[in-house]
Coordinates of C-alpha atoms in Angstrom, one line a residue:
Chain A
M1 CA 20.4 6.1 -35.2
R2 CA 18.1 9.1 -35.3
I3 CA 16.8 10.2 -32.0
P4 CA 13.3 11.7 -32.3
S5 CA 12.9 15.0 -30.5
V6 CA 10.2 14.8 -27.8
P7 CA 9.0 17.9 -25.9
L8 CA 10.0 17.2 -22.3
E9 CA 7.6 19.5 -20.5
F10 CA 9.4 19.4 -17.2
K11 CA 6.9 21.8 -15.7
V12 CA 4.3 19.0 -15.4
L13 CA 6.6 17.4 -13.0
M14 CA 6.9 20.5 -10.9
P15 CA 5.0 19.1 -7.8
E16 CA 7.2 16.0 -7.7
I17 CA 10.4 18.1 -8.2
L18 CA 9.4 20.4 -5.4
F19 CA 8.5 17.5 -3.2
T20 CA 11.9 15.8 -3.8
A21 CA 13.7 19.0 -3.0
F22 CA 11.6 19.5 0.2
A23 CA 12.1 15.9 1.4
S24 CA 15.9 16.1 0.9
F25 CA 15.8 19.5 2.7
I26 CA 14.0 17.9 5.7
L27 CA 16.5 15.1 5.7
L28 CA 19.4 17.6 6.0
V29 CA 17.6 19.9 8.5
G30 CA 17.2 16.9 10.8
L31 CA 20.9 17.2 11.5
L32 CA 20.5 20.7 13.0
K33 CA 18.6 19.4 16.1
L34 CA 15.7 21.8 15.6
R35 CA 12.6 21.5 17.7
R36 CA 10.5 18.6 16.5
E37 CA 7.4 20.8 16.0
I38 CA 9.2 22.9 13.4
I39 CA 10.0 19.8 11.2
L40 CA 6.6 18.4 11.6
W41 CA 4.5 21.5 10.9
L42 CA 6.8 22.4 8.0
S43 CA 6.2 19.0 6.5
I44 CA 2.4 19.2 7.1
L45 CA 2.1 22.7 5.7
F46 CA 4.2 21.8 2.6
S47 CA 2.1 18.7 2.0
L48 CA -1.1 20.9 2.2
A49 CA 0.4 23.5 -0.1
L50 CA 1.4 20.7 -2.5
I51 CA -2.3 19.8 -2.9
F52 CA -2.8 23.2 -4.5
I53 CA 0.4 23.0 -6.5
V54 CA -0.6 19.6 -8.0
I55 CA -3.9 21.1 -9.3
Q56 CA -1.9 23.8 -11.2
Y57 CA 0.1 21.4 -13.4
P58 CA -2.1 19.1 -15.4
G59 CA -0.8 17.7 -18.7
D60 CA 1.6 15.1 -20.2
A61 CA 5.4 15.0 -20.0
F62 CA 8.2 13.1 -21.7
G63 CA 6.0 12.2 -24.7
G64 CA 3.2 10.7 -22.7
M65 CA 5.4 8.6 -20.4
F66 CA 4.2 10.7 -17.4
S67 CA 0.7 12.1 -17.2
N68 CA -0.9 14.3 -14.6
D69 CA -4.5 13.9 -15.7
F70 CA -7.7 14.3 -13.7
L71 CA -7.6 10.9 -12.1
A72 CA -3.9 11.1 -11.3
I73 CA -4.5 14.5 -9.6
Y74 CA -7.4 13.1 -7.6
L75 CA -5.3 10.2 -6.4
K76 CA -2.4 12.5 -5.5
I77 CA -4.7 14.6 -3.4
I78 CA -6.0 11.6 -1.5
I79 CA -2.3 10.4 -1.0
L80 CA -1.3 13.8 0.3
V81 CA -4.4 14.0 2.7
G82 CA -3.5 10.5 3.9
L83 CA 0.2 11.6 4.4
V84 CA -0.9 14.7 6.4
L85 CA -3.1 12.7 8.7
S86 CA -0.4 10.0 9.2
L87 CA 2.2 12.7 10.1
L88 CA -0.2 14.1 12.7
L89 CA -0.5 10.6 14.2
L90 CA 3.2 10.0 14.0
S91 CA 4.1 13.1 15.9
S92 CA 2.1 12.4 19.1
Y93 CA 3.1 8.7 19.0
L94 CA 6.8 9.2 18.6
K95 CA 6.9 11.9 21.2
E96 CA 5.7 9.3 23.8
R97 CA 8.4 6.8 22.8
L98 CA 11.3 9.3 22.2
I99 CA 11.9 8.3 18.6
A100 CA 13.7 10.8 16.4
L101 CA 11.1 12.5 14.3
Y102 CA 13.7 13.7 11.7
E103 CA 14.3 10.0 10.8
A104 CA 10.6 9.1 10.3
V105 CA 9.3 12.1 8.6
P106 CA 11.6 12.2 5.5
V107 CA 11.1 8.5 5.0
A108 CA 7.3 9.0 5.0
L109 CA 7.8 11.9 2.6
F110 CA 9.9 9.8 0.2
S111 CA 7.4 7.0 0.3
S112 CA 4.6 9.5 -0.7
L113 CA 6.8 10.8 -3.4
G114 CA 7.0 7.3 -4.8
M115 CA 3.3 6.9 -4.7
M116 CA 2.7 10.3 -6.5
L117 CA 5.1 9.2 -9.3
L118 CA 3.4 5.7 -9.4
V119 CA 0.0 7.0 -10.1
S120 CA 1.4 9.2 -12.9
A121 CA 3.7 6.7 -14.5
R122 CA 2.7 5.7 -18.0
E123 CA 5.7 3.5 -18.7
F124 CA 7.0 0.3 -17.0
I125 CA 10.5 1.5 -16.0
S126 CA 9.3 4.6 -14.1
F127 CA 6.4 2.5 -12.8
F128 CA 8.7 -0.1 -11.3
V129 CA 11.2 2.4 -9.9
S130 CA 8.5 4.5 -8.2
L131 CA 6.9 1.4 -6.8
E132 CA 10.2 0.4 -5.3
L133 CA 10.8 3.9 -3.9
M134 CA 7.4 3.6 -2.2
S135 CA 8.0 0.0 -0.9
L136 CA 11.6 0.5 0.3
S137 CA 10.6 3.6 2.3
I138 CA 7.8 1.7 3.9
Y139 CA 10.0 -1.2 4.9
V140 CA 12.2 1.3 6.8
L141 CA 9.2 3.0 8.3
V142 CA 7.9 -0.3 9.7
G143 CA 11.2 -1.0 11.4
I144 CA 11.6 2.6 12.7
R145 CA 11.5 1.4 16.3
R146 CA 14.8 -0.4 15.9
Y147 CA 15.2 -1.4 19.5
D148 CA 11.8 -3.1 19.6
I149 CA 11.8 -6.7 18.5
R150 CA 8.2 -6.6 17.4
S151 CA 9.0 -3.8 15.0
N152 CA 12.1 -5.7 13.8
E153 CA 10.1 -8.8 13.1
A154 CA 7.4 -6.9 11.3
A155 CA 10.0 -5.2 9.1
V156 CA 11.8 -8.5 8.3
K157 CA 8.6 -10.2 7.3
Y158 CA 7.3 -7.3 5.3
F159 CA 10.7 -6.8 3.5
M160 CA 11.1 -10.5 2.6
L161 CA 7.6 -10.9 1.2
G162 CA 7.6 -7.4 -0.4
G163 CA 11.0 -8.2 -2.1
F164 CA 9.7 -11.5 -3.3
S165 CA 6.6 -10.0 -4.8
S166 CA 8.7 -7.3 -6.5
A167 CA 10.8 -10.0 -8.1
L168 CA 7.7 -11.8 -9.4
M169 CA 6.3 -8.6 -10.7
L170 CA 9.5 -7.7 -12.4
F171 CA 9.6 -11.1 -14.1
G172 CA 6.0 -10.5 -15.3
I173 CA 7.0 -7.1 -16.7
A174 CA 10.0 -8.7 -18.5
L175 CA 7.6 -11.2 -20.2
I176 CA 5.2 -8.5 -21.2
Y177 CA 8.1 -6.5 -22.6
G178 CA 9.3 -9.5 -24.5
A179 CA 5.9 -10.1 -26.0
T180 CA 5.2 -6.5 -27.0
N181 CA 8.7 -5.1 -27.5
T182 CA 7.8 -1.8 -25.7
T183 CA 7.5 -0.5 -22.2
E184 CA 5.3 2.5 -22.9
F185 CA 1.7 2.0 -22.0
S186 CA 0.4 4.1 -25.0
A187 CA 2.4 1.8 -27.4
L188 CA 1.5 -1.3 -25.5
V189 CA -2.2 -0.8 -26.1
K190 CA -1.6 -0.8 -29.8
V191 CA 0.7 -3.8 -30.1
L192 CA -1.0 -6.1 -27.6
S193 CA -2.2 -9.1 -29.4
T194 CA -5.3 -10.9 -28.2
N195 CA -3.9 -14.2 -27.3
S196 CA -0.3 -14.6 -26.6
M197 CA 0.9 -17.0 -24.0
L198 CA 3.9 -14.9 -23.1
T199 CA 1.7 -11.8 -22.3
L200 CA -0.7 -13.9 -20.4
A201 CA 2.1 -15.5 -18.2
G202 CA 3.5 -12.0 -17.7
L203 CA 0.1 -10.6 -16.8
V204 CA -0.5 -13.4 -14.2
L205 CA 2.9 -12.7 -12.5
F206 CA 2.1 -9.0 -12.6
I207 CA -1.3 -9.4 -10.9
V208 CA 0.4 -11.7 -8.3
G209 CA 2.7 -8.8 -7.5
L210 CA -0.4 -6.5 -7.1
C211 CA -2.1 -9.1 -4.8
F212 CA 0.9 -9.2 -2.5
K213 CA 1.1 -5.5 -2.2
I214 CA -2.6 -5.0 -1.3
A215 CA -2.7 -8.3 0.7
L216 CA -5.3 -10.3 -1.2
V217 CA -5.8 -13.9 0.0
P218 CA -3.7 -16.2 -0.5
F219 CA -1.0 -13.6 -0.6
H220 CA -2.0 -11.9 2.7
M221 CA 0.2 -13.9 5.1
W222 CA 2.4 -10.9 6.0
A223 CA -0.4 -8.4 6.7
P224 CA -1.6 -9.3 10.2
D225 CA 1.9 -9.7 11.6
V226 CA 3.2 -6.5 10.0
Y227 CA 0.2 -4.5 11.0
E228 CA 0.4 -5.7 14.6
G229 CA 4.2 -5.3 14.9
A230 CA 4.6 -1.9 13.2
P231 CA 4.3 1.3 15.3
T232 CA 0.5 2.2 15.2
P233 CA 0.8 5.4 13.2
V234 CA 2.9 3.5 10.6
T235 CA 0.2 0.8 10.5
A236 CA -2.4 3.5 9.9
F237 CA -0.2 4.8 7.0
I238 CA 0.6 1.5 5.4
S239 CA -2.9 0.1 5.6
T240 CA -4.3 3.0 3.6
V241 CA -2.1 5.3 1.6
P242 CA 0.0 2.8 -0.4
K243 CA -3.1 0.8 -1.2
I244 CA -4.6 4.0 -2.8
A245 CA -1.6 4.4 -5.0
I246 CA -1.3 0.7 -5.9
L247 CA -5.0 0.2 -6.6
G248 CA -5.1 3.5 -8.6
A249 CA -2.0 2.6 -10.7
F250 CA -2.8 -1.1 -11.2
G251 CA -6.5 -0.5 -11.8
R252 CA -5.7 1.9 -14.7
I253 CA -3.2 -0.6 -16.2
L254 CA -5.7 -3.5 -16.0
I255 CA -8.7 -1.5 -17.3
D256 CA -7.1 0.7 -19.9
I257 CA -4.3 -1.4 -21.3
F258 CA -5.2 -5.1 -20.7
D259 CA -8.8 -4.8 -21.6
K260 CA -8.2 -7.4 -24.3
Y261 CA -7.4 -9.8 -21.5
Y262 CA -10.4 -8.8 -19.4
A263 CA -11.9 -12.3 -19.3
D264 CA -8.6 -13.7 -18.0
W265 CA -7.7 -11.3 -15.3
S266 CA -11.3 -10.7 -14.1
S267 CA -11.9 -14.4 -13.5
F268 CA -8.6 -14.6 -11.7
L269 CA -9.5 -11.6 -9.5
I270 CA -13.1 -12.9 -8.8
V271 CA -11.7 -16.0 -7.1
L272 CA -9.2 -14.0 -5.1
S273 CA -11.8 -11.4 -4.1
V274 CA -14.3 -14.0 -2.7
L275 CA -11.4 -15.7 -0.9
T276 CA -10.2 -12.4 0.5
M277 CA -13.7 -11.3 1.8
A278 CA -14.1 -14.8 3.4
V279 CA -10.7 -15.0 5.1
G280 CA -10.5 -11.4 6.1
N281 CA -13.9 -11.3 7.7
L282 CA -13.9 -14.7 9.3
F283 CA -10.4 -14.4 10.8
A284 CA -11.3 -11.0 12.2
L285 CA -14.0 -12.5 14.3
P286 CA -12.0 -14.2 17.1
Q287 CA -9.2 -11.5 17.3
R288 CA -8.5 -10.1 20.8
N289 CA -5.9 -7.5 19.7
I290 CA -7.5 -4.5 18.0
K291 CA -4.6 -3.8 15.6
R292 CA -4.8 -7.4 14.4
M293 CA -8.6 -7.1 14.1
L294 CA -8.2 -3.9 12.0
A295 CA -5.5 -5.7 9.9
Y296 CA -8.0 -8.5 9.0
S297 CA -10.6 -5.8 8.4
S298 CA -8.3 -4.1 6.0
I299 CA -7.7 -7.4 4.2
A300 CA -11.5 -7.7 3.9
H301 CA -11.8 -4.2 2.6
A302 CA -9.2 -5.0 -0.1
G303 CA -11.7 -7.7 -1.1
Y304 CA -14.6 -5.3 -1.5
V305 CA -12.5 -2.9 -3.5
T306 CA -11.4 -5.7 -5.9
V307 CA -15.1 -6.1 -6.7
G308 CA -14.9 -2.6 -8.2
L309 CA -11.9 -3.6 -10.3
I310 CA -13.5 -6.8 -11.5
V311 CA -16.3 -4.7 -13.1
G312 CA -13.7 -3.5 -15.5
T313 CA -15.4 -0.2 -16.5
Q314 CA -14.4 3.4 -15.9
A315 CA -17.4 3.8 -13.6
G316 CA -16.2 0.8 -11.5
Y317 CA -12.7 2.2 -11.3
N318 CA -14.1 5.6 -10.2
A319 CA -16.0 3.8 -7.4
V320 CA -12.8 2.2 -6.3
V321 CA -11.0 5.5 -6.1
A322 CA -13.9 7.1 -4.2
Y323 CA -13.9 4.1 -1.8
M324 CA -10.2 4.6 -1.1
L325 CA -10.8 8.2 -0.2
I326 CA -13.3 7.4 2.4
Y327 CA -11.4 4.3 3.5
T328 CA -8.4 6.6 4.2
F329 CA -10.5 8.7 6.6
M330 CA -12.2 5.9 8.5
N331 CA -9.2 3.6 8.8
I332 CA -6.7 6.3 9.8
G333 CA -9.4 7.6 12.2
A334 CA -9.8 4.1 13.8
F335 CA -6.0 3.8 14.3
A336 CA -5.9 7.3 15.7
I337 CA -8.3 6.3 18.4
V338 CA -6.2 3.2 19.2
I339 CA -3.2 5.5 19.6
A340 CA -5.2 7.9 21.8
F341 CA -6.5 5.1 24.1
N342 CA -2.9 3.6 24.1
E343 CA -4.5 0.1 24.4
E344 CA -4.3 -2.9 22.1
D345 CA -6.5 -5.4 23.9
I346 CA -10.2 -5.1 22.9
E347 CA -11.3 -6.2 26.4
N348 CA -9.8 -3.0 27.8
Y349 CA -12.1 -0.9 25.7
K350 CA -15.0 -1.8 28.0
G351 CA -16.8 1.3 29.4
L352 CA -14.5 3.8 27.9
H353 CA -17.3 6.2 27.0
K354 CA -17.6 7.1 30.7
F355 CA -14.1 8.5 30.7
H356 CA -13.8 9.9 27.2
P357 CA -17.2 10.5 25.5
A358 CA -15.7 12.4 22.5
F359 CA -13.2 9.8 21.5
S360 CA -15.8 7.0 22.0
L361 CA -18.2 8.8 19.8
A362 CA -15.5 9.2 17.1
M363 CA -14.7 5.5 17.4
L364 CA -18.4 4.7 17.0
I365 CA -18.5 6.8 13.8
F366 CA -15.5 5.0 12.4
M367 CA -16.8 1.6 13.2
F368 CA -20.2 2.3 11.7
S369 CA -18.5 3.7 8.6
L370 CA -16.2 0.7 8.3
T371 CA -19.2 -1.6 8.5
G372 CA -21.1 0.5 6.0
V373 CA -24.1 1.7 8.0
P374 CA -26.2 4.3 6.0
P375 CA -25.7 7.8 7.3
T376 CA -21.9 7.5 7.1
A377 CA -19.7 7.9 4.1
G378 CA -18.6 4.2 4.3
F379 CA -22.1 3.2 3.2
I380 CA -22.3 5.6 0.2
V381 CA -19.0 4.4 -1.3
K382 CA -19.6 0.7 -0.6
F383 CA -23.1 1.1 -2.2
N384 CA -21.5 2.7 -5.2
I385 CA -19.1 -0.2 -5.8
F386 CA -21.9 -2.8 -5.4
L387 CA -24.2 -0.8 -7.7
Q388 CA -21.5 -0.8 -10.5
A389 CA -21.0 -4.5 -10.0
V390 CA -24.8 -5.2 -10.3
K391 CA -25.0 -3.0 -13.4
S392 CA -22.3 -5.2 -15.0
G393 CA -24.1 -8.4 -14.1
F394 CA -22.1 -9.6 -11.1
T395 CA -25.1 -9.9 -8.9
W396 CA -24.0 -13.1 -7.2
L397 CA -20.7 -11.5 -6.3
V398 CA -22.5 -8.6 -4.7
V399 CA -24.7 -11.0 -2.7
V400 CA -21.5 -12.7 -1.4
A401 CA -20.0 -9.3 -0.5
V402 CA -23.1 -8.2 1.3
I403 CA -23.3 -11.4 3.3
F404 CA -19.7 -10.9 4.4
T405 CA -20.5 -7.2 5.2
V406 CA -23.2 -8.4 7.6
I407 CA -20.7 -10.8 9.2
S408 CA -18.2 -7.9 9.6
A409 CA -20.8 -6.0 11.6
Y410 CA -20.1 -8.4 14.5
Y411 CA -16.5 -7.6 15.1
Y412 CA -16.8 -3.8 14.3
L413 CA -19.9 -3.3 16.5
R414 CA -18.4 -5.5 19.3
V415 CA -15.9 -2.7 19.9
V416 CA -18.7 -0.1 20.1
M417 CA -20.8 -2.5 22.3
Y418 CA -17.8 -2.9 24.7
M419 CA -17.3 0.9 24.9
Y420 CA -20.9 1.8 25.5
M421 CA -22.6 -1.1 27.2
K422 CA -20.1 -2.7 29.5
D423 CA -18.7 -1.6 32.8
P424 CA -15.1 -0.3 32.7
I425 CA -12.3 -2.6 33.8
K426 CA -9.7 0.0 34.2
K427 CA -9.2 3.7 33.5
P428 CA -7.1 4.1 30.4
L429 CA -3.9 6.2 30.2
V430 CA -5.0 8.4 27.4
I431 CA -2.5 10.2 25.2
V432 CA -4.1 13.6 24.4
S433 CA -2.3 16.0 22.1
K434 CA -3.4 18.7 19.8
D435 CA -2.1 16.9 16.7
L436 CA -4.1 13.8 17.4
E437 CA -7.3 15.7 18.1
I438 CA -7.0 17.6 14.8
A439 CA -6.4 14.3 13.0
I440 CA -9.4 12.6 14.6
L441 CA -11.6 15.7 13.9
V442 CA -10.7 15.7 10.2
C443 CA -11.3 11.9 10.0
V444 CA -14.7 12.3 11.7
L445 CA -15.7 15.1 9.3
G446 CA -14.4 13.1 6.3
S447 CA -16.4 10.0 7.2
T448 CA -19.7 11.8 8.0
V449 CA -19.9 15.0 6.0
L450 CA -18.9 13.2 2.8
G451 CA -21.6 10.7 3.5
I452 CA -24.3 13.3 3.7
I453 CA -23.0 15.6 0.9
P454 CA -21.0 13.4 -1.4
V455 CA -19.6 16.2 -3.6
F456 CA -16.0 15.2 -3.7
L457 CA -16.7 11.7 -4.8
I458 CA -16.2 11.1 -8.5
Chain B
M1 CA 24.9 -18.6 -31.6
N2 CA 22.1 -19.6 -29.2
S3 CA 18.5 -18.9 -29.8
L4 CA 16.2 -16.7 -27.7
E5 CA 14.6 -19.7 -26.2
F6 CA 17.9 -20.9 -24.8
Y7 CA 18.3 -17.6 -22.8
L8 CA 14.7 -17.6 -21.7
V9 CA 15.0 -21.1 -20.4
L10 CA 18.3 -20.1 -18.6
S11 CA 16.5 -17.1 -17.1
A12 CA 13.5 -19.1 -16.0
T13 CA 15.8 -21.8 -14.5
I14 CA 17.8 -19.3 -12.5
F15 CA 14.6 -17.6 -11.4
T16 CA 13.2 -20.9 -10.2
I17 CA 16.4 -21.7 -8.3
G18 CA 16.1 -18.4 -6.5
L19 CA 12.4 -18.9 -5.9
I20 CA 12.8 -22.4 -4.4
G21 CA 15.8 -21.3 -2.4
F22 CA 13.7 -18.4 -1.0
I23 CA 10.9 -20.7 0.0
I24 CA 12.9 -23.7 1.5
R25 CA 15.9 -22.0 3.1
R26 CA 15.4 -20.5 6.6
D27 CA 18.6 -18.3 6.9
L28 CA 17.6 -14.7 6.4
I29 CA 20.9 -13.8 4.7
V30 CA 20.5 -16.7 2.3
M31 CA 16.9 -15.6 1.6
L32 CA 18.3 -12.1 0.7
M33 CA 20.8 -13.8 -1.7
C34 CA 17.9 -15.7 -3.3
L35 CA 16.1 -12.5 -3.8
E36 CA 19.2 -11.1 -5.6
I37 CA 19.4 -14.3 -7.8
M38 CA 15.7 -13.7 -8.8
F39 CA 16.4 -10.1 -9.7
N40 CA 19.4 -11.1 -11.8
A41 CA 17.5 -13.8 -13.6
V42 CA 15.0 -11.2 -14.7
N43 CA 17.9 -9.1 -16.0
I44 CA 18.9 -12.0 -18.3
A45 CA 15.4 -12.1 -19.6
F46 CA 15.4 -8.4 -20.3
A47 CA 18.8 -8.5 -22.0
S48 CA 17.9 -11.4 -24.2
F49 CA 14.5 -9.9 -25.2
S50 CA 16.3 -6.6 -25.9
Y51 CA 19.0 -8.2 -28.0
Y52 CA 16.7 -10.5 -30.1
N53 CA 13.9 -8.0 -30.6
G54 CA 16.3 -5.1 -31.4
N55 CA 14.9 -2.7 -28.8
L56 CA 17.1 -0.8 -26.3
A57 CA 14.4 -0.2 -23.6
G58 CA 15.1 -3.6 -22.0
Q59 CA 18.8 -2.7 -21.5
V60 CA 17.8 0.6 -19.9
F61 CA 15.5 -1.3 -17.7
I62 CA 18.4 -3.5 -16.5
L63 CA 20.3 -0.5 -15.3
F64 CA 17.4 0.6 -13.2
S65 CA 16.7 -2.9 -12.0
I66 CA 20.3 -3.3 -10.9
G67 CA 20.0 0.0 -9.0
V68 CA 16.8 -1.0 -7.3
A69 CA 18.3 -4.4 -6.4
A70 CA 21.2 -2.7 -4.8
C71 CA 18.9 -0.5 -2.7
E72 CA 16.8 -3.5 -1.8
A73 CA 20.0 -5.3 -0.6
A74 CA 21.0 -2.3 1.5
V75 CA 17.6 -1.8 3.1
G76 CA 17.2 -5.6 3.6
L77 CA 20.6 -6.0 5.3
A78 CA 19.9 -3.0 7.6
I79 CA 16.6 -4.5 8.7
V80 CA 18.1 -8.0 9.2
L81 CA 21.0 -6.5 11.1
A82 CA 18.7 -4.7 13.5
L83 CA 16.8 -7.9 14.2
V84 CA 20.0 -9.9 14.7
R85 CA 21.5 -7.2 17.0
N86 CA 18.4 -7.2 19.2
T87 CA 17.7 -10.9 19.3
G88 CA 20.6 -12.9 17.9
I89 CA 18.2 -14.8 15.7
N90 CA 18.8 -15.0 12.0
H91 CA 16.4 -17.9 11.1
S92 CA 13.0 -17.0 9.7
D93 CA 11.2 -19.8 11.5
E94 CA 12.5 -18.7 14.9
I95 CA 11.0 -15.1 14.8
T96 CA 7.7 -15.6 16.5
F97 CA 7.2 -12.6 18.8
L98 CA 4.0 -11.8 17.1
R99 CA 1.1 -14.2 17.2
G100 CA 1.0 -15.7 13.8

């Protein structure tokens, strides 16, 4: 058998190779009992440096099986920004609870490595392996407080349903492989026939895998428990960064490769999107625990984002990616405030602006941004998604989405109302650290400045 | 010599056994075993497609899939072990520390 020679172009993978080496290095350095600040700031500085390294290496490698094009670079930058913000949150939280930082940081790094490979993968084997690298690291991260039964329970639930969805997705990939006889995306586009039952069955299982990972109703059962039980910085991480990678990767596969099956998968996603917006928003209304409320809110946001995928055009996909950028800032910001106030019950947020005007103002900005009120960035990106949907003739879907956005204002603004208009019940024991303040400042800038000057949004 | 359909039916049957076992059994270790059954059923599908279509990519995929399944078992056992050590519970319907 003649093996065709393919230019390997290892240099395109340079950011990932450096990242792997660095994450392994941090794993080893953890044994030396260095000061925790060294490990943390080393990781943060490296992740920031990696943003500039990623830009330097565009191109294709391994004969088109790995591509670092504009969208992949854009997604990788969002992933790295999200990673840096989450690391800042992790540091102040773990210091309070005496958890070894050298266990949590390498796992977070490896999970981001999986995400970076995932958005570049143009082939099903590397796609699946990087998805699993990402997921397995996240299961460990959720259970990182291993003497806390809530963290244990969250990890078990997440692992069981995550493994289940991986198995379903793998079966879907097997059926697609059987129908097309290739695993490369570039070859897949050419051989995909318009109506093969085998491909359609594979595609449905594949999309079910996607729905489990981004918690679309009815595959959302794990999300509220996992988000409540996981340590708060980990919740901030898993509710934003993996969703960027998964939506980025799956969106490209659905729009670029399975465009012949557009009618099938879009009708499937429309039903799930409407259900997700309904369940996410309505179940968030009665929640008393702020982490659980934000969990349902993130389910609802997955519903809005799916509207952008349903459009099925490049413009719709770009709107999704821009949404995920802003969503990262506002959601991580909201969780950062929860960590700072060290309080999970919404009742205890009453009157907090008297004690901490700066944090309360930041929370106000994040809540307005999550609702989608005009001067904030949350409005611009949500408007963009709805605009693309209207352009493609999904006006009724946008009307539904806007109605649920109005409903969502109730539970977001309730937090703001409690903080500004009620008398305080008790003085909070606030955790203030430099790391947390920097993270909140960056999130505030991200969700306000990008709303006024939307230059970085594609 | 059996046909491709035979192996696909075999694979789908084993996958369904794993899936039903995962849903109805409540013991966490048995649920982990059912996950492994599902992964291995997919491997049969890959192998048969690869053999009958004359394409090696499926067999390469199996090697990776076995590796991933092994990692998944390791992480899963560690997580279940942490839960069992703290609480002594290994039934999925008894873990209700979070409001759900």
